[in-house]
Amino acid sequence: MRIGELATRTGVSVRALRYYEEQNLLTSQRSPSGQRQYPDSAVDRVQLIQQLYAAGLPSKSIAELLPCVVNGEATPELLDRLSAEQDRIDSRIGDLVSARDRLGTVIAAATANWRTGQRCRLQ
Amino acid sequence: MRIGELATRTGVSVRALRYYEEQNLLTSQRSPSGQRQYPDSAVDRVQLIQQLYAAGLPSKSIAELLPCVVNGEATPELLDRLSAEQDRIDSRIGDLVSARDRLGTVIAAATANWRTGQRCRLQ
DNA sequence: CTAAAACCTGACGCTGACGTCAGAGGCAAG
DNA sequence: CTTGCCTCTGACGTCAGCGTCAGGTTTTAG
């Protein structure tokens, strides 16, 4: 498929796809006239890239880890990188959970105040 | 206390503190000569700001929500904003969990391959 | 009293993941 | 053939959360 179709099928902009190629996250065959050609598997690949971006990895890290993730070409070094990233993600999750809980406390207190007193003061 | 002490006590740079004030996240009294003066409570305030940043909220949202979080001045509108942010955080957590699990799968498979075969191929 | 350290206000720089525009070529339909 | 959409390669714009430098005042230590 061409780049436009890949874009609509993944929900990612054409610009972003070209950017991924520039960052060596995604490769393409070229037609004689120079247009990019993608196999169907590119859809999954793009979604994987999106998932790793969503996990907070910068494109450089993704570029380093993708060969392992996609092809299973793992060296002990790459495995260390992978679990280091996993730890980073875990601690990010911890941050998010505590932030969400804090908001939860605030919401509960403010809602209670709202129902009882109209005028709100925490504590 | 002055801005340098607040910076060291919170682990946040002086520049960042001034930026927070610029974004209306943090206020200060000024000494006659114009230097910023903070009460002890500013330490907690800054840590709260950091926590909300870590949760992925942009400063504009933080500025809107802080009056509610700090003073409990909640309108139904603000309460809606708060739970909307909570939902956003929850879905971010979901993204992170699935990304971490994906890495976990990769690590397990690659490790197994590494131990059994030296040459790695997933699936 | 003086030198160093801390503080002030601009204001420009930086990074990442794209958006956007320009100018030009490619391709299926009528 | 030409109209209209898709694609191409630069290359500059954007935005947030600061870093950093300049040039000047204030506070503190000796």
PDB file of C-alpha atoms (C1' of nucleotides) in Angstrom:
ATOM      1  CA  MET A   1       0.000   0.000   0.000  1.00  0.00           C
ATOM      2  CA  ARG A   2       1.019   3.625  -0.359  1.00  0.00           C
ATOM      3  CA  ILE A   3       1.613   6.084   2.442  1.00  0.00           C
ATOM      4  CA  GLY A   4      -1.836   7.625   2.423  1.00  0.00           C
ATOM      5  CA  GLU A   5      -3.554   4.312   2.965  1.00  0.00           C
ATOM      6  CA  LEU A   6      -1.156   3.369   5.741  1.00  0.00           C
ATOM      7  CA  ALA A   7      -1.912   6.714   7.347  1.00  0.00           C
ATOM      8  CA  THR A   8      -5.673   6.218   7.289  1.00  0.00           C
ATOM      9  CA  ARG A   9      -5.393   2.609   8.417  1.00  0.00           C
ATOM     10  CA  THR A  10      -3.249   3.501  11.407  1.00  0.00           C
ATOM     11  CA  GLY A  11      -4.702   6.887  12.235  1.00  0.00           C
ATOM     12  CA  VAL A  12      -1.217   8.382  12.011  1.00  0.00           C
ATOM     13  CA  SER A  13      -0.466  11.368   9.786  1.00  0.00           C
ATOM     14  CA  VAL A  14       1.514  11.046   6.573  1.00  0.00           C
ATOM     15  CA  ARG A  15       4.036  13.449   8.009  1.00  0.00           C
ATOM     16  CA  ALA A  16       4.502  11.243  11.061  1.00  0.00           C
ATOM     17  CA  LEU A  17       5.105   8.170   8.902  1.00  0.00           C
ATOM     18  CA  ARG A  18       7.808   9.954   6.925  1.00  0.00           C
ATOM     19  CA  TYR A  19       9.266  11.090  10.223  1.00  0.00           C
ATOM     20  CA  TYR A  20       9.367   7.493  11.459  1.00  0.00           C
ATOM     21  CA  GLU A  21      11.297   6.519   8.368  1.00  0.00           C
ATOM     22  CA  GLU A  22      13.709   9.387   8.933  1.00  0.00           C
ATOM     23  CA  GLN A  23      14.246   8.070  12.456  1.00  0.00           C
ATOM     24  CA  ASN A  24      14.815   4.532  11.184  1.00  0.00           C
ATOM     25  CA  LEU A  25      11.717   3.171  12.854  1.00  0.00           C
ATOM     26  CA  LEU A  26      10.018   2.169   9.640  1.00  0.00           C
ATOM     27  CA  THR A  27      11.328   1.182   6.232  1.00  0.00           C
ATOM     28  CA  SER A  28       9.681   1.147   2.847  1.00  0.00           C
ATOM     29  CA  GLN A  29      10.193  -0.132  -0.644  1.00  0.00           C
ATOM     30  CA  ARG A  30      10.130   2.489  -3.350  1.00  0.00           C
ATOM     31  CA  SER A  31       8.219   2.274  -6.603  1.00  0.00           C
ATOM     32  CA  PRO A  32      10.158   3.185  -9.773  1.00  0.00           C
ATOM     33  CA  SER A  33       8.832   6.711  -9.456  1.00  0.00           C
ATOM     34  CA  GLY A  34      10.018   6.967  -5.868  1.00  0.00           C
ATOM     35  CA  GLN A  35       6.779   6.468  -4.016  1.00  0.00           C
ATOM     36  CA  ARG A  36       6.834   4.513  -0.761  1.00  0.00           C
ATOM     37  CA  GLN A  37       5.333   1.030  -0.761  1.00  0.00           C
ATOM     38  CA  TYR A  38       4.398  -0.732   2.460  1.00  0.00           C
ATOM     39  CA  PRO A  39       3.424  -4.340   3.163  1.00  0.00           C
ATOM     40  CA  ASP A  40       0.359  -5.063   5.284  1.00  0.00           C
ATOM     41  CA  SER A  41       2.599  -5.802   8.244  1.00  0.00           C
ATOM     42  CA  ALA A  42       3.481  -2.123   8.363  1.00  0.00           C
ATOM     43  CA  VAL A  43       0.152  -1.464  10.058  1.00  0.00           C
ATOM     44  CA  ASP A  44       1.162  -3.522  13.073  1.00  0.00           C
ATOM     45  CA  ARG A  45       4.594  -2.025  13.028  1.00  0.00           C
ATOM     46  CA  VAL A  46       3.220   1.498  13.164  1.00  0.00           C
ATOM     47  CA  GLN A  47       0.899   0.582  15.994  1.00  0.00           C
ATOM     48  CA  LEU A  48       3.829  -0.863  17.902  1.00  0.00           C
ATOM     49  CA  ILE A  49       5.761   2.345  17.383  1.00  0.00           C
ATOM     50  CA  GLN A  50       2.792   4.325  18.655  1.00  0.00           C
ATOM     51  CA  GLN A  51       2.586   2.120  21.706  1.00  0.00           C
ATOM     52  CA  LEU A  52       6.229   2.655  22.536  1.00  0.00           C
ATOM     53  CA  TYR A  53       5.889   6.395  22.019  1.00  0.00           C
ATOM     54  CA  ALA A  54       2.895   6.332  24.339  1.00  0.00           C
ATOM     55  CA  ALA A  55       5.072   4.600  26.894  1.00  0.00           C
ATOM     56  CA  GLY A  56       7.337   7.616  26.830  1.00  0.00           C
ATOM     57  CA  LEU A  57      10.246   6.183  24.868  1.00  0.00           C
ATOM     58  CA  PRO A  58      12.046   8.637  22.596  1.00  0.00           C
ATOM     59  CA  SER A  59      12.545   7.617  18.984  1.00  0.00           C
ATOM     60  CA  LYS A  60      16.216   6.917  19.521  1.00  0.00           C
ATOM     61  CA  SER A  61      15.418   4.259  22.125  1.00  0.00           C
ATOM     62  CA  ILE A  62      12.706   2.814  19.958  1.00  0.00           C
ATOM     63  CA  ALA A  63      15.143   2.564  17.076  1.00  0.00           C
ATOM     64  CA  GLU A  64      17.571   0.646  19.259  1.00  0.00           C
ATOM     65  CA  LEU A  65      14.984  -1.704  20.690  1.00  0.00           C
ATOM     66  CA  LEU A  66      12.857  -2.419  17.627  1.00  0.00           C
ATOM     67  CA  PRO A  67      15.232  -4.966  16.076  1.00  0.00           C
ATOM     68  CA  CYS A  68      14.951  -6.960  19.259  1.00  0.00           C
ATOM     69  CA  VAL A  69      11.220  -6.544  19.643  1.00  0.00           C
ATOM     70  CA  VAL A  70      10.447  -7.323  16.033  1.00  0.00           C
ATOM     71  CA  ASN A  71      13.086  -9.877  15.118  1.00  0.00           C
ATOM     72  CA  GLY A  72      14.011 -11.218  18.518  1.00  0.00           C
ATOM     73  CA  GLU A  73      17.615 -10.334  17.872  1.00  0.00           C
ATOM     74  CA  ALA A  74      18.525  -9.996  21.518  1.00  0.00           C
ATOM     75  CA  THR A  75      21.938  -9.515  22.995  1.00  0.00           C
ATOM     76  CA  PRO A  76      22.333  -9.497  26.796  1.00  0.00           C
ATOM     77  CA  GLU A  77      22.949  -5.777  26.412  1.00  0.00           C
ATOM     78  CA  LEU A  78      19.652  -5.230  24.631  1.00  0.00           C
ATOM     79  CA  LEU A  79      17.869  -7.341  27.223  1.00  0.00           C
ATOM     80  CA  ASP A  80      19.240  -5.034  29.908  1.00  0.00           C
ATOM     81  CA  ARG A  81      17.993  -2.035  27.990  1.00  0.00           C
ATOM     82  CA  LEU A  82      14.597  -3.632  27.723  1.00  0.00           C
ATOM     83  CA  SER A  83      14.237  -4.298  31.413  1.00  0.00           C
ATOM     84  CA  ALA A  84      15.580  -0.854  32.205  1.00  0.00           C
ATOM     85  CA  GLU A  85      12.804   0.603  30.068  1.00  0.00           C
ATOM     86  CA  GLN A  86      10.345  -1.672  31.796  1.00  0.00           C
ATOM     87  CA  ASP A  87      11.473  -0.290  35.154  1.00  0.00           C
ATOM     88  CA  ARG A  88      11.145   3.261  33.892  1.00  0.00           C
ATOM     89  CA  ILE A  89       7.620   2.516  32.783  1.00  0.00           C
ATOM     90  CA  ASP A  90       6.812   0.970  36.147  1.00  0.00           C
ATOM     91  CA  SER A  91       7.947   4.022  38.015  1.00  0.00           C
ATOM     92  CA  ARG A  92       5.971   6.255  35.649  1.00  0.00           C
ATOM     93  CA  ILE A  93       2.937   4.122  36.425  1.00  0.00           C
ATOM     94  CA  GLY A  94       3.576   4.665  40.116  1.00  0.00           C
ATOM     95  CA  ASP A  95       3.699   8.423  39.602  1.00  0.00           C
ATOM     96  CA  LEU A  96       0.451   8.338  37.680  1.00  0.00           C
ATOM     97  CA  VAL A  97      -1.311   6.191  40.251  1.00  0.00           C
ATOM     98  CA  SER A  98      -0.367   8.492  43.102  1.00  0.00           C
ATOM     99  CA  ALA A  99      -1.392  11.553  41.109  1.00  0.00           C
ATOM    100  CA  ARG A 100      -4.714   9.944  40.310  1.00  0.00           C
ATOM    101  CA  ASP A 101      -5.254   9.042  43.951  1.00  0.00           C
ATOM    102  CA  ARG A 102      -4.474  12.580  44.973  1.00  0.00           C
ATOM    103  CA  LEU A 103      -7.080  13.864  42.555  1.00  0.00           C
ATOM    104  CA  GLY A 104      -9.460  11.269  43.926  1.00  0.00           C
ATOM    105  CA  THR A 105      -8.989  12.580  47.453  1.00  0.00           C
ATOM    106  CA  VAL A 106      -9.531  16.116  46.300  1.00  0.00           C
ATOM    107  CA  ILE A 107     -12.664  15.190  44.398  1.00  0.00           C
ATOM    108  CA  ALA A 108     -14.126  13.310  47.332  1.00  0.00           C
ATOM    109  CA  ALA A 109     -13.468  16.110  49.783  1.00  0.00           C
ATOM    110  CA  ALA A 110     -14.683  18.842  47.473  1.00  0.00           C
ATOM    111  CA  THR A 111     -17.798  16.907  46.564  1.00  0.00           C
ATOM    112  CA  ALA A 112     -18.610  16.339  50.220  1.00  0.00           C
ATOM    113  CA  ASN A 113     -18.110  19.997  50.940  1.00  0.00           C
ATOM    114  CA  TRP A 114     -20.281  20.922  48.027  1.00  0.00           C
ATOM    115  CA  ARG A 115     -23.125  18.736  49.197  1.00  0.00           C
ATOM    116  CA  THR A 116     -23.028  19.763  52.819  1.00  0.00           C
ATOM    117  CA  GLY A 117     -21.978  23.357  52.830  1.00  0.00           C
ATOM    118  CA  GLN A 118     -22.075  25.009  49.395  1.00  0.00           C
ATOM    119  CA  ARG A 119     -18.989  26.974  50.474  1.00  0.00           C
ATOM    120  CA  CYS A 120     -15.961  24.797  50.046  1.00  0.00           C
ATOM    121  CA  ARG A 121     -12.948  24.554  52.278  1.00  0.00           C
ATOM    122  CA  LEU A 122     -10.802  21.497  52.415  1.00  0.00           C
ATOM    123  CA  GLN A 123      -9.919  20.518  55.979  1.00  0.00           C
TER     124      GLN A 123
ATOM    125  CA  MET B   1      12.465  31.770  52.547  1.00  0.00           C
ATOM    126  CA  ARG B   2      14.038  33.025  49.309  1.00  0.00           C
ATOM    127  CA  ILE B   3      13.957  31.324  45.946  1.00  0.00           C
ATOM    128  CA  GLY B   4      17.319  29.566  46.264  1.00  0.00           C
ATOM    129  CA  GLU B   5      16.334  27.794  49.439  1.00  0.00           C
ATOM    130  CA  LEU B   6      12.986  26.772  47.990  1.00  0.00           C
ATOM    131  CA  ALA B   7      14.870  25.407  45.005  1.00  0.00           C
ATOM    132  CA  THR B   8      17.223  23.283  47.081  1.00  0.00           C
ATOM    133  CA  ARG B   9      14.441  22.108  49.382  1.00  0.00           C
ATOM    134  CA  THR B  10      12.285  20.976  46.485  1.00  0.00           C
ATOM    135  CA  GLY B  11      14.963  19.846  44.076  1.00  0.00           C
ATOM    136  CA  VAL B  12      13.525  22.154  41.435  1.00  0.00           C
ATOM    137  CA  SER B  13      15.641  24.725  39.637  1.00  0.00           C
ATOM    138  CA  VAL B  14      15.354  28.433  40.345  1.00  0.00           C
ATOM    139  CA  ARG B  15      14.455  28.945  36.720  1.00  0.00           C
ATOM    140  CA  ALA B  16      11.612  26.466  36.998  1.00  0.00           C
ATOM    141  CA  LEU B  17      10.225  28.229  40.075  1.00  0.00           C
ATOM    142  CA  ARG B  18      10.190  31.543  38.276  1.00  0.00           C
ATOM    143  CA  TYR B  19       8.519  29.820  35.360  1.00  0.00           C
ATOM    144  CA  TYR B  20       5.830  28.457  37.690  1.00  0.00           C
ATOM    145  CA  GLU B  21       5.129  31.964  38.899  1.00  0.00           C
ATOM    146  CA  GLU B  22       4.922  33.177  35.316  1.00  0.00           C
ATOM    147  CA  GLN B  23       2.340  30.459  34.685  1.00  0.00           C
ATOM    148  CA  ASN B  24       0.367  31.420  37.791  1.00  0.00           C
ATOM    149  CA  LEU B  25       1.061  28.168  39.555  1.00  0.00           C
ATOM    150  CA  LEU B  26       2.957  29.724  42.436  1.00  0.00           C
ATOM    151  CA  THR B  27       2.789  33.157  44.024  1.00  0.00           C
ATOM    152  CA  SER B  28       5.287  35.006  46.169  1.00  0.00           C
ATOM    153  CA  GLN B  29       5.538  38.032  48.376  1.00  0.00           C
ATOM    154  CA  ARG B  30       8.232  40.474  47.421  1.00  0.00           C
ATOM    155  CA  SER B  31      10.732  42.050  49.762  1.00  0.00           C
ATOM    156  CA  PRO B  32      11.185  45.861  49.465  1.00  0.00           C
ATOM    157  CA  SER B  33      14.067  45.236  47.091  1.00  0.00           C
ATOM    158  CA  GLY B  34      11.958  42.980  44.918  1.00  0.00           C
ATOM    159  CA  GLN B  35      13.193  39.558  45.977  1.00  0.00           C
ATOM    160  CA  ARG B  36      10.693  36.728  46.205  1.00  0.00           C
ATOM    161  CA  GLN B  37       9.675  35.502  49.648  1.00  0.00           C
ATOM    162  CA  TYR B  38       7.995  32.140  50.142  1.00  0.00           C
ATOM    163  CA  PRO B  39       6.246  30.626  53.169  1.00  0.00           C
ATOM    164  CA  ASP B  40       7.105  27.085  54.249  1.00  0.00           C
ATOM    165  CA  SER B  41       3.932  25.830  52.625  1.00  0.00           C
ATOM    166  CA  ALA B  42       5.459  26.636  49.247  1.00  0.00           C
ATOM    167  CA  VAL B  43       7.509  23.450  49.501  1.00  0.00           C
ATOM    168  CA  ASP B  44       4.370  21.308  49.479  1.00  0.00           C
ATOM    169  CA  ARG B  45       2.888  23.449  46.779  1.00  0.00           C
ATOM    170  CA  VAL B  46       5.871  22.948  44.503  1.00  0.00           C
ATOM    171  CA  GLN B  47       5.833  19.212  45.119  1.00  0.00           C
ATOM    172  CA  LEU B  48       2.167  19.143  44.209  1.00  0.00           C
ATOM    173  CA  ILE B  49       2.914  21.012  40.998  1.00  0.00           C
ATOM    174  CA  GLN B  50       5.651  18.523  40.187  1.00  0.00           C
ATOM    175  CA  GLN B  51       3.276  15.659  40.816  1.00  0.00           C
ATOM    176  CA  LEU B  52       0.708  17.093  38.460  1.00  0.00           C
ATOM    177  CA  TYR B  53       3.353  17.721  35.815  1.00  0.00           C
ATOM    178  CA  ALA B  54       4.465  14.130  36.239  1.00  0.00           C
ATOM    179  CA  ALA B  55       0.890  13.097  35.637  1.00  0.00           C
ATOM    180  CA  GLY B  56       1.097  14.757  32.257  1.00  0.00           C
ATOM    181  CA  LEU B  57      -0.999  17.838  32.919  1.00  0.00           C
ATOM    182  CA  PRO B  58       0.110  20.975  31.079  1.00  0.00           C
ATOM    183  CA  SER B  59       0.615  24.113  33.144  1.00  0.00           C
ATOM    184  CA  LYS B  60      -2.588  25.668  31.888  1.00  0.00           C
ATOM    185  CA  SER B  61      -4.634  22.811  33.318  1.00  0.00           C
ATOM    186  CA  ILE B  62      -2.696  22.898  36.542  1.00  0.00           C
ATOM    187  CA  ALA B  63      -3.356  26.607  36.846  1.00  0.00           C
ATOM    188  CA  GLU B  64      -7.072  25.994  36.439  1.00  0.00           C
ATOM    189  CA  LEU B  65      -7.228  23.127  38.891  1.00  0.00           C
ATOM    190  CA  LEU B  66      -4.910  24.338  41.633  1.00  0.00           C
ATOM    191  CA  PRO B  67      -7.419  26.705  43.283  1.00  0.00           C
ATOM    192  CA  CYS B  68      -9.684  23.733  43.721  1.00  0.00           C
ATOM    193  CA  VAL B  69      -6.992  21.353  44.867  1.00  0.00           C
ATOM    194  CA  VAL B  70      -5.403  23.778  47.277  1.00  0.00           C
ATOM    195  CA  ASN B  71      -8.358  25.789  48.583  1.00  0.00           C
ATOM    196  CA  GLY B  72     -11.183  23.403  47.905  1.00  0.00           C
ATOM    197  CA  GLU B  73     -12.934  26.069  45.887  1.00  0.00           C
ATOM    198  CA  ALA B  74     -14.834  23.624  43.780  1.00  0.00           C
ATOM    199  CA  THR B  75     -17.573  24.387  41.353  1.00  0.00           C
ATOM    200  CA  PRO B  76     -19.382  21.521  39.640  1.00  0.00           C
ATOM    201  CA  GLU B  77     -17.529  22.597  36.522  1.00  0.00           C
ATOM    202  CA  LEU B  78     -14.139  22.210  38.210  1.00  0.00           C
ATOM    203  CA  LEU B  79     -15.193  18.869  39.636  1.00  0.00           C
ATOM    204  CA  ASP B  80     -15.944  17.725  36.117  1.00  0.00           C
ATOM    205  CA  ARG B  81     -12.528  18.883  34.973  1.00  0.00           C
ATOM    206  CA  LEU B  82     -10.949  17.004  37.839  1.00  0.00           C
ATOM    207  CA  SER B  83     -12.610  13.727  37.041  1.00  0.00           C
ATOM    208  CA  ALA B  84     -11.901  14.217  33.353  1.00  0.00           C
ATOM    209  CA  GLU B  85      -8.215  14.534  34.217  1.00  0.00           C
ATOM    210  CA  GLN B  86      -8.521  11.483  36.405  1.00  0.00           C
ATOM    211  CA  ASP B  87      -9.931   9.562  33.456  1.00  0.00           C
ATOM    212  CA  ARG B  88      -7.124  10.752  31.226  1.00  0.00           C
ATOM    213  CA  ILE B  89      -4.608   9.575  33.780  1.00  0.00           C
ATOM    214  CA  ASP B  90      -6.346   6.216  34.016  1.00  0.00           C
ATOM    215  CA  SER B  91      -6.170   5.698  30.296  1.00  0.00           C
ATOM    216  CA  ARG B  92      -2.498   6.732  30.285  1.00  0.00           C
ATOM    217  CA  ILE B  93      -1.932   4.116  32.966  1.00  0.00           C
ATOM    218  CA  GLY B  94      -3.639   1.574  30.749  1.00  0.00           C
ATOM    219  CA  ASP B  95      -1.338   2.480  27.873  1.00  0.00           C
ATOM    220  CA  LEU B  96       1.715   2.150  30.079  1.00  0.00           C
ATOM    221  CA  VAL B  97       0.626  -1.186  31.508  1.00  0.00           C
ATOM    222  CA  SER B  98       0.070  -2.694  28.084  1.00  0.00           C
ATOM    223  CA  ALA B  99       3.389  -1.339  26.847  1.00  0.00           C
ATOM    224  CA  ARG B 100       5.149  -2.783  29.867  1.00  0.00           C
ATOM    225  CA  ASP B 101       3.455  -6.134  29.347  1.00  0.00           C
ATOM    226  CA  ARG B 102       4.491  -6.109  25.731  1.00  0.00           C
ATOM    227  CA  LEU B 103       8.087  -5.532  26.747  1.00  0.00           C
ATOM    228  CA  GLY B 104       7.677  -8.309  29.294  1.00  0.00           C
ATOM    229  CA  THR B 105       6.595 -10.735  26.619  1.00  0.00           C
ATOM    230  CA  VAL B 106       9.495  -9.758  24.431  1.00  0.00           C
ATOM    231  CA  ILE B 107      11.965 -10.124  27.260  1.00  0.00           C
ATOM    232  CA  ALA B 108      10.648 -13.529  28.228  1.00  0.00           C
ATOM    233  CA  ALA B 109      10.740 -14.826  24.681  1.00  0.00           C
ATOM    234  CA  ALA B 110      14.142 -13.402  23.905  1.00  0.00           C
ATOM    235  CA  THR B 111      15.612 -14.674  27.149  1.00  0.00           C
ATOM    236  CA  ALA B 112      14.266 -18.152  26.497  1.00  0.00           C
ATOM    237  CA  ASN B 113      15.703 -18.073  23.010  1.00  0.00           C
ATOM    238  CA  TRP B 114      18.990 -16.842  24.340  1.00  0.00           C
ATOM    239  CA  ARG B 115      19.214 -19.668  26.854  1.00  0.00           C
ATOM    240  CA  THR B 116      18.181 -22.418  24.515  1.00  0.00           C
ATOM    241  CA  GLY B 117      19.478 -21.499  21.142  1.00  0.00           C
ATOM    242  CA  GLN B 118      21.976 -18.607  21.186  1.00  0.00           C
ATOM    243  CA  ARG B 119      20.439 -17.481  17.918  1.00  0.00           C
ATOM    244  CA  CYS B 120      17.222 -15.621  18.584  1.00  0.00           C
ATOM    245  CA  ARG B 121      13.971 -15.763  16.690  1.00  0.00           C
ATOM    246  CA  LEU B 122      10.681 -14.889  18.259  1.00  0.00           C
ATOM    247  CA  GLN B 123       7.712 -17.187  17.573  1.00  0.00           C
TER     248      GLN B 123
ATOM    249  C1'  DC C   1      34.378  47.990  53.184  1.00  0.00           C
ATOM    250  C1'  DT C   2      34.676  44.731  49.768  1.00  0.00           C
ATOM    251  C1'  DA C   3      34.272  40.607  47.332  1.00  0.00           C
ATOM    252  C1'  DA C   4      31.538  36.708  46.596  1.00  0.00           C
ATOM    253  C1'  DA C   5      27.172  34.752  46.320  1.00  0.00           C
ATOM    254  C1'  DA C   6      22.412  35.197  45.510  1.00  0.00           C
ATOM    255  C1'  DC C   7      18.814  37.592  43.269  1.00  0.00           C
ATOM    256  C1'  DC C   8      16.425  40.355  39.564  1.00  0.00           C
ATOM    257  C1'  DT C   9      14.417  41.000  34.580  1.00  0.00           C
ATOM    258  C1'  DG C  10      14.543  40.192  29.826  1.00  0.00           C
ATOM    259  C1'  DA C  11      15.507  37.442  26.073  1.00  0.00           C
ATOM    260  C1'  DC C  12      17.302  33.940  23.195  1.00  0.00           C
ATOM    261  C1'  DG C  13      18.351  28.669  22.869  1.00  0.00           C
ATOM    262  C1'  DC C  14      17.059  23.849  23.027  1.00  0.00           C
ATOM    263  C1'  DT C  15      14.684  19.297  22.184  1.00  0.00           C
ATOM    264  C1'  DG C  16      11.135  16.130  20.161  1.00  0.00           C
ATOM    265  C1'  DA C  17       7.417  14.966  17.389  1.00  0.00           C
ATOM    266  C1'  DC C  18       5.489  16.410  14.362  1.00  0.00           C
ATOM    267  C1'  DG C  19       2.425  20.628  11.333  1.00  0.00           C
ATOM    268  C1'  DT C  20       2.608  23.236   7.391  1.00  0.00           C
ATOM    269  C1'  DC C  21       3.892  25.413   3.203  1.00  0.00           C
ATOM    270  C1'  DA C  22       6.366  25.550  -1.407  1.00  0.00           C
ATOM    271  C1'  DG C  23       7.328  23.790  -5.654  1.00  0.00           C
ATOM    272  C1'  DA C  24       7.323  19.839  -8.549  1.00  0.00           C
ATOM    273  C1'  DG C  25       6.333  15.188 -10.257  1.00  0.00           C
ATOM    274  C1'  DG C  26       2.977  10.940 -10.618  1.00  0.00           C
ATOM    275  C1'  DC C  27      -1.503   8.597 -11.788  1.00  0.00           C
ATOM    276  C1'  DA C  28      -6.436   7.177 -12.612  1.00  0.00           C
ATOM    277  C1'  DA C  29     -10.898   9.207 -14.697  1.00  0.00           C
ATOM    278  C1'  DG C  30     -13.525  11.489 -17.995  1.00  0.00           C
TER     279       DG C  30
ATOM    280  C1'  DC D   1      -5.344  15.926 -22.421  1.00  0.00           C
ATOM    281  C1'  DT D   2      -6.331  17.830 -18.406  1.00  0.00           C
ATOM    282  C1'  DT D   3      -8.227  17.923 -14.048  1.00  0.00           C
ATOM    283  C1'  DG D   4      -7.698  16.703  -9.510  1.00  0.00           C
ATOM    284  C1'  DC D   5      -5.870  14.060  -5.948  1.00  0.00           C
ATOM    285  C1'  DC D   6      -1.689  11.710  -4.171  1.00  0.00           C
ATOM    286  C1'  DT D   7       3.075  11.758  -3.475  1.00  0.00           C
ATOM    287  C1'  DC D   8       7.853  13.595  -3.255  1.00  0.00           C
ATOM    288  C1'  DT D   9      11.752  16.462  -0.975  1.00  0.00           C
ATOM    289  C1'  DG D  10      13.351  20.239   1.533  1.00  0.00           C
ATOM    290  C1'  DA D  11      12.807  23.533   4.966  1.00  0.00           C
ATOM    291  C1'  DC D  12      10.857  26.496   8.273  1.00  0.00           C
ATOM    292  C1'  DG D  13       7.166  26.845  12.262  1.00  0.00           C
ATOM    293  C1'  DT D  14       5.260  25.295  16.814  1.00  0.00           C
ATOM    294  C1'  DC D  15       4.823  24.310  21.676  1.00  0.00           C
ATOM    295  C1'  DA D  16       6.230  23.282  26.529  1.00  0.00           C
ATOM    296  C1'  DG D  17       9.287  23.352  30.092  1.00  0.00           C
ATOM    297  C1'  DC D  18      12.703  24.811  31.111  1.00  0.00           C
ATOM    298  C1'  DG D  19      18.540  26.060  30.376  1.00  0.00           C
ATOM    299  C1'  DT D  20      21.516  29.703  29.804  1.00  0.00           C
ATOM    300  C1'  DC D  21      23.599  34.054  29.083  1.00  0.00           C
ATOM    301  C1'  DA D  22      23.738  39.262  29.783  1.00  0.00           C
ATOM    302  C1'  DG D  23      23.826  43.082  32.555  1.00  0.00           C
ATOM    303  C1'  DG D  24      22.532  44.990  36.744  1.00  0.00           C
ATOM    304  C1'  DT D  25      21.066  45.121  42.036  1.00  0.00           C
ATOM    305  C1'  DT D  26      21.075  43.029  46.775  1.00  0.00           C
ATOM    306  C1'  DT D  27      22.556  40.358  50.529  1.00  0.00           C
ATOM    307  C1'  DT D  28      25.973  38.120  53.164  1.00  0.00           C
ATOM    308  C1'  DA D  29      30.634  36.702  54.857  1.00  0.00           C
ATOM    309  C1'  DG D  30      35.043  38.061  56.318  1.00  0.00           C
TER     310       DG D  30
END
